[in-house]
Amino acid sequence: MSAPDPDGLERLWTPWRMAYVSGGPKSTDCPFCVAPVSDPDGLVVARGEAVYAVLNRFPYNPGHLLICPYRHIDDYPELDDAETAELAEFTKTAMRVVRKVSNAHGFNIGLNQGHAAGAGIAAHLHQHVVPRWGGDNNFLPVVARTKALPQLLTDTRDLLREAWPA
C-alpha cells in the first residue's frame, strides 16, 4: 500500500489534455481544414454543402459542437450568402439534435473573432454551440482548472451523428 499524497488531495488524471496544455504537436495544417477529410478522428458529426459540424476536441461540456465552413476564412463578413445561411441552419439543427440526445437546458452560441477575442484557432472561422444544464458548473474548473466530462468524444459523436437528420 502506498503512502497518501502529502497534500491530501485526490488526483484526476487526464493525460489526453497534455496536447492542449502544451500546445500540441506543431503543425502547419489547419485542424478545421483537416477534420473533414480525417474522419473518424476528425469527430465530424454532419456535413453540408458549405459547412460541417464537428465535436470540439477540448469541450466545455459534452456535445460541444463547432460549425465550420469548409473554406479557410477567418472573419464572419467573409462568408458568402450560402455559407451564412447554412451556418445558421446547422446551428439550429445542432441545437435540436443535442436537445434530443442529451436534454440540454440551454446553449451558449458564439464566434470568437481573433486571438484578442479568445479564438484558440483564429485563422479558421468556427461557431461554438455549447450545451448547458442547470448545475453543470462545479468546483473543478474554479479550484482545479479541470473539467470532468462524463462521455468519450467518439461516443458523443456517434449519438449526435445518428440523431442528425439526413
CSV table of C-alpha atoms in Angstrom, one decimal:
chain,number,residue,atom,x,y,z
A,1,MET,CA,0.0,0.0,0.0
A,2,SER,CA,1.4,3.4,-1.0
A,3,ALA,CA,1.6,6.4,1.3
A,4,PRO,CA,-1.1,9.1,0.7
A,5,ASP,CA,-0.2,12.2,-1.1
A,6,PRO,CA,1.3,14.7,1.3
A,7,ASP,CA,-1.2,17.4,0.4
A,8,GLY,CA,-4.2,15.1,1.0
A,9,LEU,CA,-5.7,15.8,-2.5
A,10,GLU,CA,-7.1,13.3,-4.9
A,11,ARG,CA,-5.8,13.4,-8.4
A,12,LEU,CA,-8.0,13.4,-11.6
A,13,TRP,CA,-5.6,12.2,-14.3
A,14,THR,CA,-6.4,13.5,-17.8
A,15,PRO,CA,-3.3,12.7,-19.9
A,16,TRP,CA,-5.1,13.3,-23.2
A,17,ARG,CA,-5.3,17.0,-22.3
A,18,MET,CA,-1.5,17.3,-22.4
A,19,ALA,CA,-1.6,18.0,-26.1
A,20,TYR,CA,-3.9,21.0,-25.4
A,21,VAL,CA,-1.9,22.3,-22.4
A,22,SER,CA,1.5,22.0,-24.2
A,23,GLY,CA,0.1,23.5,-27.4
A,24,GLY,CA,0.2,20.0,-29.1
A,25,PRO,CA,2.4,18.9,-31.9
A,26,LYS,CA,3.3,21.8,-34.1
A,27,SER,CA,1.7,21.6,-37.5
A,28,THR,CA,1.1,24.0,-40.3
A,29,ASP,CA,-2.2,22.1,-41.1
A,30,CYS,CA,-5.3,23.9,-40.0
A,31,PRO,CA,-7.3,21.5,-37.9
A,32,PHE,CA,-10.6,22.7,-39.4
A,33,CYS,CA,-9.3,22.1,-42.9
A,34,VAL,CA,-8.0,18.6,-41.9
A,35,ALA,CA,-11.0,17.5,-39.9
A,36,PRO,CA,-13.5,16.9,-42.7
A,37,VAL,CA,-11.0,14.7,-44.5
A,38,SER,CA,-9.6,12.8,-41.5
A,39,ASP,CA,-12.9,11.3,-40.2
A,40,PRO,CA,-13.4,9.4,-37.8
A,41,ASP,CA,-10.5,11.1,-35.9
A,42,GLY,CA,-11.9,14.4,-37.1
A,43,LEU,CA,-15.1,13.8,-34.9
A,44,VAL,CA,-17.3,15.1,-37.7
A,45,VAL,CA,-21.0,14.8,-36.9
A,46,ALA,CA,-22.6,16.1,-40.1
A,47,ARG,CA,-21.6,17.6,-43.5
A,48,GLY,CA,-23.3,20.1,-45.6
A,49,GLU,CA,-22.5,21.8,-48.9
A,50,ALA,CA,-20.6,24.8,-47.4
A,51,VAL,CA,-20.2,23.9,-43.7
A,52,TYR,CA,-19.8,20.9,-41.4
A,53,ALA,CA,-20.4,20.2,-37.7
A,54,VAL,CA,-17.6,18.7,-35.6
A,55,LEU,CA,-17.1,18.0,-31.9
A,56,ASN,CA,-14.7,20.2,-30.1
A,57,ARG,CA,-11.7,18.2,-29.0
A,58,PHE,CA,-11.5,20.2,-25.8
A,59,PRO,CA,-15.1,20.7,-25.0
A,60,TYR,CA,-16.6,23.0,-22.3
A,61,ASN,CA,-19.4,20.5,-21.9
A,62,PRO,CA,-20.4,17.2,-23.6
A,63,GLY,CA,-21.8,17.8,-27.0
A,64,HIS,CA,-19.9,21.0,-27.6
A,65,LEU,CA,-20.0,21.4,-31.4
A,66,LEU,CA,-18.2,23.6,-33.8
A,67,ILE,CA,-19.9,24.7,-37.0
A,68,CYS,CA,-17.2,25.4,-39.6
A,69,PRO,CA,-17.1,26.5,-43.2
A,70,TYR,CA,-15.1,24.2,-45.4
A,71,ARG,CA,-13.5,27.4,-46.9
A,72,HIS,CA,-10.5,28.6,-44.9
A,73,ILE,CA,-11.5,32.1,-43.8
A,74,ASP,CA,-11.0,33.9,-40.6
A,75,ASP,CA,-13.7,36.6,-40.5
A,76,TYR,CA,-17.5,36.4,-40.4
A,77,PRO,CA,-18.1,39.1,-43.0
A,78,GLU,CA,-16.1,36.9,-45.5
A,79,LEU,CA,-18.8,34.3,-45.5
A,80,ASP,CA,-20.8,34.3,-48.7
A,81,ASP,CA,-24.6,34.1,-48.6
A,82,ALA,CA,-24.8,30.3,-49.0
A,83,GLU,CA,-22.2,29.8,-46.2
A,84,THR,CA,-24.0,32.2,-43.9
A,85,ALA,CA,-27.4,30.5,-44.5
A,86,GLU,CA,-26.0,27.0,-44.0
A,87,LEU,CA,-24.1,28.0,-40.8
A,88,ALA,CA,-27.4,29.3,-39.4
A,89,GLU,CA,-29.3,26.2,-40.4
A,90,PHE,CA,-26.6,23.9,-39.0
A,91,THR,CA,-26.6,25.8,-35.7
A,92,LYS,CA,-30.4,25.3,-35.4
A,93,THR,CA,-30.1,21.7,-36.3
A,94,ALA,CA,-27.2,21.2,-33.8
A,95,MET,CA,-29.4,22.7,-31.0
A,96,ARG,CA,-32.3,20.4,-31.9
A,97,VAL,CA,-30.1,17.3,-32.1
A,98,VAL,CA,-28.3,18.0,-28.8
A,99,ARG,CA,-31.6,18.6,-27.1
A,100,LYS,CA,-32.9,15.3,-28.4
A,101,VAL,CA,-29.8,13.3,-27.4
A,102,SER,CA,-29.0,14.9,-24.1
A,103,ASN,CA,-31.9,17.1,-23.0
A,104,ALA,CA,-29.8,20.3,-22.8
A,105,HIS,CA,-31.4,23.0,-20.8
A,106,GLY,CA,-29.8,25.9,-22.7
A,107,PHE,CA,-26.9,26.8,-25.0
A,108,ASN,CA,-24.1,29.2,-25.4
A,109,ILE,CA,-23.6,30.1,-29.1
A,110,GLY,CA,-20.9,32.3,-30.4
A,111,LEU,CA,-18.0,33.2,-32.6
A,112,ASN,CA,-14.7,34.3,-31.1
A,113,GLN,CA,-13.2,36.5,-33.8
A,114,GLY,CA,-9.4,36.9,-33.4
A,115,HIS,CA,-7.0,35.9,-30.7
A,116,ALA,CA,-7.9,39.1,-28.7
A,117,ALA,CA,-11.5,37.8,-28.5
A,118,GLY,CA,-10.5,34.4,-27.3
A,119,ALA,CA,-10.3,32.4,-30.5
A,120,GLY,CA,-8.0,29.4,-30.0
A,121,ILE,CA,-7.8,28.9,-33.7
A,122,ALA,CA,-8.3,32.4,-35.1
A,123,ALA,CA,-7.2,31.5,-38.7
A,124,HIS,CA,-10.4,29.5,-39.5
A,125,LEU,CA,-13.8,30.7,-38.6
A,126,HIS,CA,-15.9,28.4,-36.4
A,127,GLN,CA,-19.0,28.9,-34.3
A,128,HIS,CA,-19.4,27.3,-30.9
A,129,VAL,CA,-22.6,25.5,-29.9
A,130,VAL,CA,-22.2,24.7,-26.2
A,131,PRO,CA,-25.0,22.8,-24.5
A,132,ARG,CA,-25.7,23.8,-20.9
A,133,TRP,CA,-27.6,22.2,-18.0
A,134,GLY,CA,-28.6,23.6,-14.6
A,135,GLY,CA,-25.8,22.9,-12.2
A,136,ASP,CA,-23.3,21.9,-15.0
A,137,ASN,CA,-20.6,24.0,-13.3
A,138,ASN,CA,-18.9,22.8,-10.2
A,139,PHE,CA,-15.8,23.5,-8.2
A,140,LEU,CA,-13.4,21.6,-10.5
A,141,PRO,CA,-12.9,24.4,-13.1
A,142,VAL,CA,-12.6,27.0,-10.5
A,143,VAL,CA,-10.4,25.2,-8.0
A,144,ALA,CA,-8.6,22.6,-10.1
A,145,ARG,CA,-8.8,24.2,-13.6
A,146,THR,CA,-10.2,20.8,-14.7
A,147,LYS,CA,-13.4,19.9,-16.4
A,148,ALA,CA,-14.9,16.5,-15.8
A,149,LEU,CA,-16.6,15.1,-18.9
A,150,PRO,CA,-18.9,12.0,-18.5
A,151,GLN,CA,-18.6,10.7,-22.0
A,152,LEU,CA,-15.9,9.9,-24.6
A,153,LEU,CA,-15.9,12.2,-27.6
A,154,THR,CA,-16.3,9.3,-30.0
A,155,ASP,CA,-19.4,8.1,-28.1
A,156,THR,CA,-20.9,11.6,-28.2
A,157,ARG,CA,-20.1,11.9,-31.9
A,158,ASP,CA,-21.9,8.6,-32.6
A,159,LEU,CA,-25.0,9.7,-30.7
A,160,LEU,CA,-25.2,13.0,-32.4
A,161,ARG,CA,-24.4,11.6,-35.9
A,162,GLU,CA,-27.2,9.0,-35.5
A,163,ALA,CA,-29.7,11.7,-34.5
A,164,TRP,CA,-28.7,14.3,-37.1
A,165,PRO,CA,-31.3,14.4,-39.9
A,166,ALA,CA,-30.2,13.2,-43.3
